[in-house]
Coordinates of N, CA, C and O in Angstrom, one line a residue:
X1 N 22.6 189.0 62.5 CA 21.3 189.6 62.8 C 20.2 189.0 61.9 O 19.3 188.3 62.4
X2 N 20.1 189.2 60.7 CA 19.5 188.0 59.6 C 18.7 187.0 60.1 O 17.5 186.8 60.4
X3 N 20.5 186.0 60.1 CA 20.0 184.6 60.5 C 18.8 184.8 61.8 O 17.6 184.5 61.7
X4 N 19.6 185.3 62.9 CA 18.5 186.0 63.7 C 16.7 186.1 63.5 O 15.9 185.4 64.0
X5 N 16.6 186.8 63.0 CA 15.4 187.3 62.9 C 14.7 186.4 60.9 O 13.9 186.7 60.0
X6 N 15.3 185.7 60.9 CA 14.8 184.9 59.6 C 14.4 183.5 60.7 O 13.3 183.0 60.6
X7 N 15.6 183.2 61.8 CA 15.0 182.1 62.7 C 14.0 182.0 63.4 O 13.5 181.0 63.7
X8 N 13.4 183.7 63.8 CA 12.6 184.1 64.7 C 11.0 184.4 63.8 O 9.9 184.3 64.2
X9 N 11.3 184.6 62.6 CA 10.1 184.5 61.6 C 9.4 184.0 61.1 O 8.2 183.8 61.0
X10 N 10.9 183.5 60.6 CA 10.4 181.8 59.9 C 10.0 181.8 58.5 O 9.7 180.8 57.8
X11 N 10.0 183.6 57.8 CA 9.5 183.7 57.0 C 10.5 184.7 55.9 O 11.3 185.6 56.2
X12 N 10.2 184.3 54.9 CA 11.1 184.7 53.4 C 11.4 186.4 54.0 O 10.7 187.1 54.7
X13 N 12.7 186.6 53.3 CA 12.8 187.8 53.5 C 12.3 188.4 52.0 O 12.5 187.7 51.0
X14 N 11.4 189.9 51.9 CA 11.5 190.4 51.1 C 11.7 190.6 50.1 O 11.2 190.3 49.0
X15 N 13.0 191.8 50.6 CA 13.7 192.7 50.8 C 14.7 193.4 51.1 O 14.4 194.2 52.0
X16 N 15.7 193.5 50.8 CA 16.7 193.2 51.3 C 18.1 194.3 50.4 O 18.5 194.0 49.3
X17 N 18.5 195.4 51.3 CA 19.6 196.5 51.1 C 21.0 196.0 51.6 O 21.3 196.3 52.8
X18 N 22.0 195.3 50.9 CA 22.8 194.4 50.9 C 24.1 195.7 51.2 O 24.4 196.6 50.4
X19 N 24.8 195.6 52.6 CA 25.6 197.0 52.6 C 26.6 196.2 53.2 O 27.6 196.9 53.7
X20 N 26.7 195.1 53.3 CA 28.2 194.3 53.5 C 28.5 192.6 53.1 O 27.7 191.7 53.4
X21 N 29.5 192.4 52.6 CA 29.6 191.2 51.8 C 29.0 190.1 52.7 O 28.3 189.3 52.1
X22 N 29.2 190.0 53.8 CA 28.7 188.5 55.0 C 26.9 188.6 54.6 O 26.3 187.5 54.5
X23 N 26.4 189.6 54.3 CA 25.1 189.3 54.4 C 24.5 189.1 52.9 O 23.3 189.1 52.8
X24 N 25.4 189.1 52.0 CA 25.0 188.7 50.8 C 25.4 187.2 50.5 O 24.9 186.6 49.5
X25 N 26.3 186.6 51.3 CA 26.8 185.3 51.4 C 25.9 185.1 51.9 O 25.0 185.0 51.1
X26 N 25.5 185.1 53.3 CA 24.0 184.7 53.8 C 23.0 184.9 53.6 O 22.2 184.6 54.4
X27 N 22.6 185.4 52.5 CA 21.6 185.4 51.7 C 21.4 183.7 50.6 O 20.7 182.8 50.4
X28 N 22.7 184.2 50.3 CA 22.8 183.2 49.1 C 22.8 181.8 49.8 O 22.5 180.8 49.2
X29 N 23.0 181.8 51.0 CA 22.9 180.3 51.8 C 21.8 180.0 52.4 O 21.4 178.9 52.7
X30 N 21.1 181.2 52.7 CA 20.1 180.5 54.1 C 18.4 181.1 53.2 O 17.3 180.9 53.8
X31 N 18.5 181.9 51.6 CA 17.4 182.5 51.0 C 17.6 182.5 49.5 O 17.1 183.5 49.0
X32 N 18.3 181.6 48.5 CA 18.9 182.2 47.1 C 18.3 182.9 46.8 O 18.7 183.8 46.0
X33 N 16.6 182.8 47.3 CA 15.4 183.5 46.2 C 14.6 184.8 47.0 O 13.9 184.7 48.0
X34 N 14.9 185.8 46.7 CA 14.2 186.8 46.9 C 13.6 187.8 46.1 O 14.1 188.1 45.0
X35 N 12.7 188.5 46.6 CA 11.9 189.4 45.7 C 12.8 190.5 44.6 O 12.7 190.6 43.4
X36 N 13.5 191.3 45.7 CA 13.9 192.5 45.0 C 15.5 192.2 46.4 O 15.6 191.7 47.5
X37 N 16.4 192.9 45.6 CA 17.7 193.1 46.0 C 18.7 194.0 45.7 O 19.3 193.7 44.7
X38 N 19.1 195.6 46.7 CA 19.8 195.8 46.2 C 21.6 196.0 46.9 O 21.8 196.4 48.0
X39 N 22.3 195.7 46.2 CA 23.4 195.6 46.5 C 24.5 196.9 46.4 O 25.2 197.2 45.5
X40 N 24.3 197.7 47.8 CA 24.7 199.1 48.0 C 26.4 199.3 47.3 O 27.1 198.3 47.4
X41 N 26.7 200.3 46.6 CA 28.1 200.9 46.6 C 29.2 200.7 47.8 O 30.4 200.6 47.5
X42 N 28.9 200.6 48.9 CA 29.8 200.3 49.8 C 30.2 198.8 50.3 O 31.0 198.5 51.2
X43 N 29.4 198.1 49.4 CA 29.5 196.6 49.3 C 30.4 196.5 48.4 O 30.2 196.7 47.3
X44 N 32.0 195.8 49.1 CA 33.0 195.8 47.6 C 32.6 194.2 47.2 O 32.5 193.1 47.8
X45 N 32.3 194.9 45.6 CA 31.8 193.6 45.2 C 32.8 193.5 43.4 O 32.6 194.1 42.4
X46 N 34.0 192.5 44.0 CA 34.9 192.6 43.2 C 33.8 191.7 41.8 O 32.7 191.1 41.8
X47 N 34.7 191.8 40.9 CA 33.8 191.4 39.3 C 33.8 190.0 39.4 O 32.9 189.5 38.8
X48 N 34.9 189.1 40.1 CA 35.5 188.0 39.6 C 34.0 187.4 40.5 O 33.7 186.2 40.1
X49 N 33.2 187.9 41.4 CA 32.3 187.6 42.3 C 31.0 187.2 41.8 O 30.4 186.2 42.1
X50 N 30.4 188.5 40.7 CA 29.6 188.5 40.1 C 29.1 186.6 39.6 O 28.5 185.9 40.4
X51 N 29.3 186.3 38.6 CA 29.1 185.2 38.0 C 28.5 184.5 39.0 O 27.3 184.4 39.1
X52 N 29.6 183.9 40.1 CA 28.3 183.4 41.5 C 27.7 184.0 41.6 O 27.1 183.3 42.4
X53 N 27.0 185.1 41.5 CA 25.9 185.8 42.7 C 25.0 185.3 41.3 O 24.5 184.2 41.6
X54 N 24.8 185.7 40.2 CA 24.4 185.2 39.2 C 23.6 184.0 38.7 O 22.5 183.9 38.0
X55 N 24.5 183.2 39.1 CA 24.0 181.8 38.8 C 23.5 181.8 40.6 O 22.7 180.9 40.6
X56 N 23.6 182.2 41.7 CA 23.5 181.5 43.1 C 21.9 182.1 43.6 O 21.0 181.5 44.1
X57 N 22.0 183.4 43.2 CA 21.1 184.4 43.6 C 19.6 184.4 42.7 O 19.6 185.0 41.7
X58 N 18.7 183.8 43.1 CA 17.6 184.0 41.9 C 16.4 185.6 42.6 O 15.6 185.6 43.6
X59 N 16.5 186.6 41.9 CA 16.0 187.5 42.3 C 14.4 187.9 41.4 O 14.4 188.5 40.3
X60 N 13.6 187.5 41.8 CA 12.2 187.5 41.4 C 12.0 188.7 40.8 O 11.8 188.6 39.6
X61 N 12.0 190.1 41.4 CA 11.4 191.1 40.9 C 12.5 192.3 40.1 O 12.6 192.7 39.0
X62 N 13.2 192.4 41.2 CA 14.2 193.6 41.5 C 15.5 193.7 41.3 O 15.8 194.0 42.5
X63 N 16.4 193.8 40.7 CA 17.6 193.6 40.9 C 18.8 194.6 40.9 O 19.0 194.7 39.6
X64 N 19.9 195.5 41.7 CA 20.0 196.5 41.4 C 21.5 196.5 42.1 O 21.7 196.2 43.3
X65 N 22.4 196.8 41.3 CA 24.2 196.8 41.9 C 24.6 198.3 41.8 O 24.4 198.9 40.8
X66 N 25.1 198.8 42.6 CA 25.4 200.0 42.8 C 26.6 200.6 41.8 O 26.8 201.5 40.9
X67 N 27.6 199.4 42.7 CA 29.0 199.7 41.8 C 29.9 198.0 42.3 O 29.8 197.2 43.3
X68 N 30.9 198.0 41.1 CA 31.6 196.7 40.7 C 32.9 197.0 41.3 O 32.9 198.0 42.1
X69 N 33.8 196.3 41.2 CA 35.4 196.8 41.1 C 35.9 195.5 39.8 O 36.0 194.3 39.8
X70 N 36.1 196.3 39.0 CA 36.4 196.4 38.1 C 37.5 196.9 36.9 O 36.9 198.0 36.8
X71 N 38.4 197.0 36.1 CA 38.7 197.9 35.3 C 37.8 197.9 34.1 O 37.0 197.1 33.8
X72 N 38.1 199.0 33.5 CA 37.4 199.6 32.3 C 37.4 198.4 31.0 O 36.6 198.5 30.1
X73 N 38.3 197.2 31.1 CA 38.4 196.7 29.9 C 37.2 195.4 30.3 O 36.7 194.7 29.4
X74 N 37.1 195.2 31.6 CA 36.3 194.0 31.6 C 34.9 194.2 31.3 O 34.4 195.3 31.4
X75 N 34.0 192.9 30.7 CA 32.5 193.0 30.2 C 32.0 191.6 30.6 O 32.5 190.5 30.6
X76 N 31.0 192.0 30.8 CA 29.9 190.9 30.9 C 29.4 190.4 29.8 O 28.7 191.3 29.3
X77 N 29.5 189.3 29.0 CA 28.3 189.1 27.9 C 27.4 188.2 27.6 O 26.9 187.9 26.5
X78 N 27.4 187.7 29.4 CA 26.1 187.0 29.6 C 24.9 187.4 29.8 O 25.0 188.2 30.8
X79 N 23.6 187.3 29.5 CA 22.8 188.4 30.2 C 22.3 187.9 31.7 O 22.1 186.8 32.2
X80 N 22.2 189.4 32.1 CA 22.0 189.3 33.8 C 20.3 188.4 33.5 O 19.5 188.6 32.6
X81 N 20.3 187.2 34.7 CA 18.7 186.7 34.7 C 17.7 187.0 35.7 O 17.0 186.2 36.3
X82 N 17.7 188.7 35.8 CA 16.7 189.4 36.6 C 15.4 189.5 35.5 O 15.2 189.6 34.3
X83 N 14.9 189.6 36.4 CA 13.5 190.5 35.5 C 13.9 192.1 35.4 O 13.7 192.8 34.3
X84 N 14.4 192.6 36.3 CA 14.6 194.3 36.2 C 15.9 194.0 37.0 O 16.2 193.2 37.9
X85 N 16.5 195.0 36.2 CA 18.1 195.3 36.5 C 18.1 196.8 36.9 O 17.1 197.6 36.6
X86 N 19.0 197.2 37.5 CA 19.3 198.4 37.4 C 21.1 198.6 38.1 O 21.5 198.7 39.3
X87 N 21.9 198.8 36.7 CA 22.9 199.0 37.3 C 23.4 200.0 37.5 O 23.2 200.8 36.5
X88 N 24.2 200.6 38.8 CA 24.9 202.2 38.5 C 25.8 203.0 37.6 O 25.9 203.9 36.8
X89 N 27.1 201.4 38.2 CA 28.4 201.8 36.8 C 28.4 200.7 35.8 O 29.4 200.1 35.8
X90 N 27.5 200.4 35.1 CA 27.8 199.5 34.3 C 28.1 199.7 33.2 O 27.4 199.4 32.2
X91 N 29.7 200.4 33.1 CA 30.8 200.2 31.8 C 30.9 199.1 31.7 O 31.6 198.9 30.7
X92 N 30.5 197.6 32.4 CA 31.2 196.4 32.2 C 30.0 195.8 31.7 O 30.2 194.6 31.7
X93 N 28.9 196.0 31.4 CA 27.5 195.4 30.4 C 27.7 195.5 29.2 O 27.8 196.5 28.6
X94 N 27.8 194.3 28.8 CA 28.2 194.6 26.9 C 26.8 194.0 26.1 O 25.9 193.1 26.3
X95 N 26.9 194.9 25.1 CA 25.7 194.8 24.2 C 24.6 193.4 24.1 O 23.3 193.3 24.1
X96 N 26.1 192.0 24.0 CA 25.5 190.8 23.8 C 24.7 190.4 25.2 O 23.7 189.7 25.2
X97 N 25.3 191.0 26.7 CA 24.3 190.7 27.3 C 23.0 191.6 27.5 O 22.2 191.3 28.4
X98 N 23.0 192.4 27.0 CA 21.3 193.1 27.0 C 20.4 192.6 25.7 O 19.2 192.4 25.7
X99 N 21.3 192.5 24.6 CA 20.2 191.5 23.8 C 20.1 190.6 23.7 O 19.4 190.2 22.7
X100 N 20.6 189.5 24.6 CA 20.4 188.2 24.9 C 19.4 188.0 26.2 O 19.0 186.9 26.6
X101 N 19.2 189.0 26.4 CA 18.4 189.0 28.2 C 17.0 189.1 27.9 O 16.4 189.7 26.9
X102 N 16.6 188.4 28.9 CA 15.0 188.4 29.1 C 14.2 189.6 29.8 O 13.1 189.7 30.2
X103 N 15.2 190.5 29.9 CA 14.2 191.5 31.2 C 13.5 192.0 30.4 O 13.6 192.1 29.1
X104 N 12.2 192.7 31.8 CA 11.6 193.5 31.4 C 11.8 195.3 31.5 O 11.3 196.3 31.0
X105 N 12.9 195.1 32.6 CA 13.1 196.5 33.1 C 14.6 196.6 32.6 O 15.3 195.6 32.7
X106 N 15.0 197.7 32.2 CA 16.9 197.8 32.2 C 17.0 199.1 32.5 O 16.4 199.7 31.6
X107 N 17.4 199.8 33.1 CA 17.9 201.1 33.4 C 19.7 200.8 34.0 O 19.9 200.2 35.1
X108 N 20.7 201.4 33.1 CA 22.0 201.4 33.2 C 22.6 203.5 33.3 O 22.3 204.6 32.8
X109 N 23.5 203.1 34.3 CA 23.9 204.5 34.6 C 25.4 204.7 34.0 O 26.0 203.6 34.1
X110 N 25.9 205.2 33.7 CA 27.8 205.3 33.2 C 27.5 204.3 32.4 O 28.1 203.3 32.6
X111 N 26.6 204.2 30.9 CA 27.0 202.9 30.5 C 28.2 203.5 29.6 O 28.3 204.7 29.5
X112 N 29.3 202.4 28.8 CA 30.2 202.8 28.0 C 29.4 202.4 26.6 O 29.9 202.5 25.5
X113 N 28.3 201.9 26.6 CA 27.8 201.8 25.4 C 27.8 202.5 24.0 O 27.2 203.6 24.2
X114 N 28.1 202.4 22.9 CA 28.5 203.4 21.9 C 27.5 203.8 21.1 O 27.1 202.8 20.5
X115 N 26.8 204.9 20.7 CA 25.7 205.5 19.9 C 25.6 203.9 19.1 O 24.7 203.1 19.2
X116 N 26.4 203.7 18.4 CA 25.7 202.4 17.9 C 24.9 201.5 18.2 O 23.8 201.2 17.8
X117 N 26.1 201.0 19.4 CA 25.4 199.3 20.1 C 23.8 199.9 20.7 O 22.9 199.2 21.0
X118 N 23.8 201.6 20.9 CA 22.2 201.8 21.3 C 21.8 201.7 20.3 O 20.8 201.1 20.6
X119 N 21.8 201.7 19.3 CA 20.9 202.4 18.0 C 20.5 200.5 17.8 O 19.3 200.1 17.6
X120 N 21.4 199.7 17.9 CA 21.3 198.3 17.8 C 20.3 197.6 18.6 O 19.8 196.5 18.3
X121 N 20.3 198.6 19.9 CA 19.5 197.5 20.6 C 18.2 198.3 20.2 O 17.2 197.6 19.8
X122 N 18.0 199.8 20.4 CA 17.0 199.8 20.1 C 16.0 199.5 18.7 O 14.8 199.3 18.7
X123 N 17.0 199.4 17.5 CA 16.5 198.2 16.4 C 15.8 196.9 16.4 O 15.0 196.4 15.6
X124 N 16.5 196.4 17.7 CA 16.3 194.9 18.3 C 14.6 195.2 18.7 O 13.5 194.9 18.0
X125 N 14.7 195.8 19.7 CA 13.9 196.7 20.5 C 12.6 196.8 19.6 O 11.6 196.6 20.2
X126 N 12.6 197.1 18.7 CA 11.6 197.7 17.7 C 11.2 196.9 17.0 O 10.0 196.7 17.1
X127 N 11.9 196.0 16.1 CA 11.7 194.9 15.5 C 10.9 193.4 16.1 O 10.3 192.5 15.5
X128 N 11.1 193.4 17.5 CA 10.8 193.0 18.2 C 11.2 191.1 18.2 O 10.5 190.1 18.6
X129 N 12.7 191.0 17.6 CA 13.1 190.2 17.3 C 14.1 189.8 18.7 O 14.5 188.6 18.7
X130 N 14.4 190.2 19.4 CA 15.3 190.2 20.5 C 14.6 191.2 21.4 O 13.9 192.1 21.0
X131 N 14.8 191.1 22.7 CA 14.0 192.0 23.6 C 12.4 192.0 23.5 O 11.6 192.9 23.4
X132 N 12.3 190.3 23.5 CA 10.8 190.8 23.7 C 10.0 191.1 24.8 O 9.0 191.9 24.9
X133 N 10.5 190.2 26.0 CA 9.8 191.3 27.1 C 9.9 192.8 27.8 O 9.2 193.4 28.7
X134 N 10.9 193.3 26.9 CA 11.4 194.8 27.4 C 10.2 195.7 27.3 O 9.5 195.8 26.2
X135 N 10.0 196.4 28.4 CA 9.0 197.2 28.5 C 9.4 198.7 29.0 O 8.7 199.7 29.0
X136 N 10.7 198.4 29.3 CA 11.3 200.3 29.6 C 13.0 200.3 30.0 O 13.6 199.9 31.0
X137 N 13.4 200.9 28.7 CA 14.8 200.9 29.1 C 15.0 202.2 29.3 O 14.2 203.0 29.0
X138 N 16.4 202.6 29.9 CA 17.2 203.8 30.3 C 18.6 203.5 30.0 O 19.1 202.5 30.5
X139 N 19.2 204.2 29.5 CA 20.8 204.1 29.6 C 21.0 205.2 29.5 O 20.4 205.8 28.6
X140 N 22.0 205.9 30.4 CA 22.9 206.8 30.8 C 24.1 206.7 30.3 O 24.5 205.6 30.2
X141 N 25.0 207.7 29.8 CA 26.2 207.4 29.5 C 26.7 208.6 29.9 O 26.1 209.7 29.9
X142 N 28.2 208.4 30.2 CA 29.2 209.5 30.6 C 30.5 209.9 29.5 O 31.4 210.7 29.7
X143 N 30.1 208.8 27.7 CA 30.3 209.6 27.5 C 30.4 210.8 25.7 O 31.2 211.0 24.7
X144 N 29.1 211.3 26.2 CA 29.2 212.1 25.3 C 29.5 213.5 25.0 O 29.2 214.6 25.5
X145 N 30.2 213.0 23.8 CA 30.4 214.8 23.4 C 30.1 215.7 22.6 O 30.6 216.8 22.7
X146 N 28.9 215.3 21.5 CA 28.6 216.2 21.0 C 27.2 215.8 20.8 O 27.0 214.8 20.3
X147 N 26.3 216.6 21.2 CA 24.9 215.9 21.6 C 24.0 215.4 20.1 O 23.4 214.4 20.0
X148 N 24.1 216.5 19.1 CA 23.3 216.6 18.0 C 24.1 214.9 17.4 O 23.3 213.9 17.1
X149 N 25.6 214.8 17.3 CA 25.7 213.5 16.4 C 25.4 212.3 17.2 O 24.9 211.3 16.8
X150 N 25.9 212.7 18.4 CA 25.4 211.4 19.4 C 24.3 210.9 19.1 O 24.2 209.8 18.7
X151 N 23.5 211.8 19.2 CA 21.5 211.5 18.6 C 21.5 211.0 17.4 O 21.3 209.8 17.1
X152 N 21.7 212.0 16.6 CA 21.6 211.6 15.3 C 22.0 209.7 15.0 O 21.3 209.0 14.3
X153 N 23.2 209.3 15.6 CA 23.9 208.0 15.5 C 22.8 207.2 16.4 O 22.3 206.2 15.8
X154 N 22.4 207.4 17.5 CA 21.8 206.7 18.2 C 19.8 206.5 17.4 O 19.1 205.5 17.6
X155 N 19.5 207.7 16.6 CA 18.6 207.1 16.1 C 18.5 206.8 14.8 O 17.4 206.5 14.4
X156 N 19.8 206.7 14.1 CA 20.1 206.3 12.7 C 19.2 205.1 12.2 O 19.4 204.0 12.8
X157 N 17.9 205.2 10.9 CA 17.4 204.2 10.6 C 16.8 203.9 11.6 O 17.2 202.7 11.9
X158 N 15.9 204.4 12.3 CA 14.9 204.3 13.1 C 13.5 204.8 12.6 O 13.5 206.0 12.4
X159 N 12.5 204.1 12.5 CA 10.8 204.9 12.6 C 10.9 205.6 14.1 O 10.7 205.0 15.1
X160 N 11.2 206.9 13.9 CA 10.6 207.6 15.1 C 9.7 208.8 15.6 O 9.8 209.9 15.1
X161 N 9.1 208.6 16.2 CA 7.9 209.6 16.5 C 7.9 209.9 17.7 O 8.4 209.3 18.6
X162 N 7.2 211.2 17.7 CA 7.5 211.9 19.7 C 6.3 211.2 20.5 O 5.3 211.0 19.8
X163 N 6.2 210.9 21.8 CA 5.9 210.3 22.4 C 5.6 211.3 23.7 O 6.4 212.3 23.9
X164 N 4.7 211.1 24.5 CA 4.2 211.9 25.2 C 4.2 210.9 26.8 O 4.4 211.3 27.9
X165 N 4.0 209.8 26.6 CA 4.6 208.5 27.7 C 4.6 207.2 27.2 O 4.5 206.9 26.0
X166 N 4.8 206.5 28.0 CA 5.7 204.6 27.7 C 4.3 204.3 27.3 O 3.5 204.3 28.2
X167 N 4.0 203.9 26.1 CA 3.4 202.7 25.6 C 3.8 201.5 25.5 O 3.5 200.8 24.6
X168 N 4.7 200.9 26.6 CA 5.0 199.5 25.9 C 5.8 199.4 25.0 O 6.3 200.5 24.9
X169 N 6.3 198.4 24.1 CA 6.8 198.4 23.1 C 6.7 199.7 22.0 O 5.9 200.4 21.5
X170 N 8.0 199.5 22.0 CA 7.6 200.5 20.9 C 7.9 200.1 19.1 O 8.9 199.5 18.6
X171 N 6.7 200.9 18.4 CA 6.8 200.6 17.3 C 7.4 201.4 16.1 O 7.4 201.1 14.9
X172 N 7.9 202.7 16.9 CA 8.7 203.7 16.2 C 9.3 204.3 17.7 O 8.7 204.3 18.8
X173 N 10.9 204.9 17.4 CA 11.7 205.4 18.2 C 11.6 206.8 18.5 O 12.4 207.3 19.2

């Protein structure tokens, strides 16, 4: 249907809610470059797959994966080359690729990240030595268990001050 109505247009697609593997292949064949893309949970999108979509897929604005198949021990530690990411289960994002990455957006859901490697990036983050175009991160994690040391670890040796909304960079945590 795509090919279809891309032949009948003639014109770039968007936009595009990726909910079965044929139409992410045809994307990557008949459009590599699109605005914003996201690639639904019911898309099995095994890990070994990833790296092509990566290097094949150039996504301008948007970029957003639901869920991997994967186990718990595999990691990425290349960084994704979206401008804005947004992963759901990304236990498989490792530290080296978010401080190696250019984005400006990162929002991660399930990350397995550890009070440190955050406290690390947000150091990066601050210092403004790594992550320089980051303008708004989120990470989620599933898992913590005690909230006071969690924090405490995650803002260890941090300038931090309370904040009322996103200024941008930040110059204290």
């Amino acid at each position: 249907m795509f090919e279809h109505i891309y032949e009948l247009l003639r014109s770039p697609i968007y936009d595009m809610h990726i909910m079965e593997k044929p139409q992410l292949d045809w994307l990557i064949e008949f459009q590599p470059t699109i605005r914003k893309i996201w690639i639904r949970g019911d898309v099995n999108t095994p890990f070994e797959t990833l790296d092509p979509i990566f290097k094949r897929l150039k996504v301008t604005d948007r970029f957003r994966l639901q869920s991997v198949e994967a186990d718990m021990k595999t990691k990425v530690t290349e960084p994704l080359p979206y401008r804005s990411i947004t992963i759901d289960h990304s236990y498989w994002l490792s530290l080296p690729a978010i401080l190696n990455g250019n984005n400006f957006i990162i929002l991660l859901d399930r990350s397995e990240l550890t009070p440190k490697e955050i406290n690390t990036i947000l150091k990066e983050w601050q210092m403004g030595n790594k992550l320089r175009n980051l303008k708004y991160l989120k990470i989620r994690t599933s898992k913590l268990k005690d909230l006071d040391s969690y924090t405490n670890e995650v803002l260890k040796d941090l300038n931090s001050t309370e904040s009322d909304g996103n200024d941008g960079r930040p110059s204290a945590v």
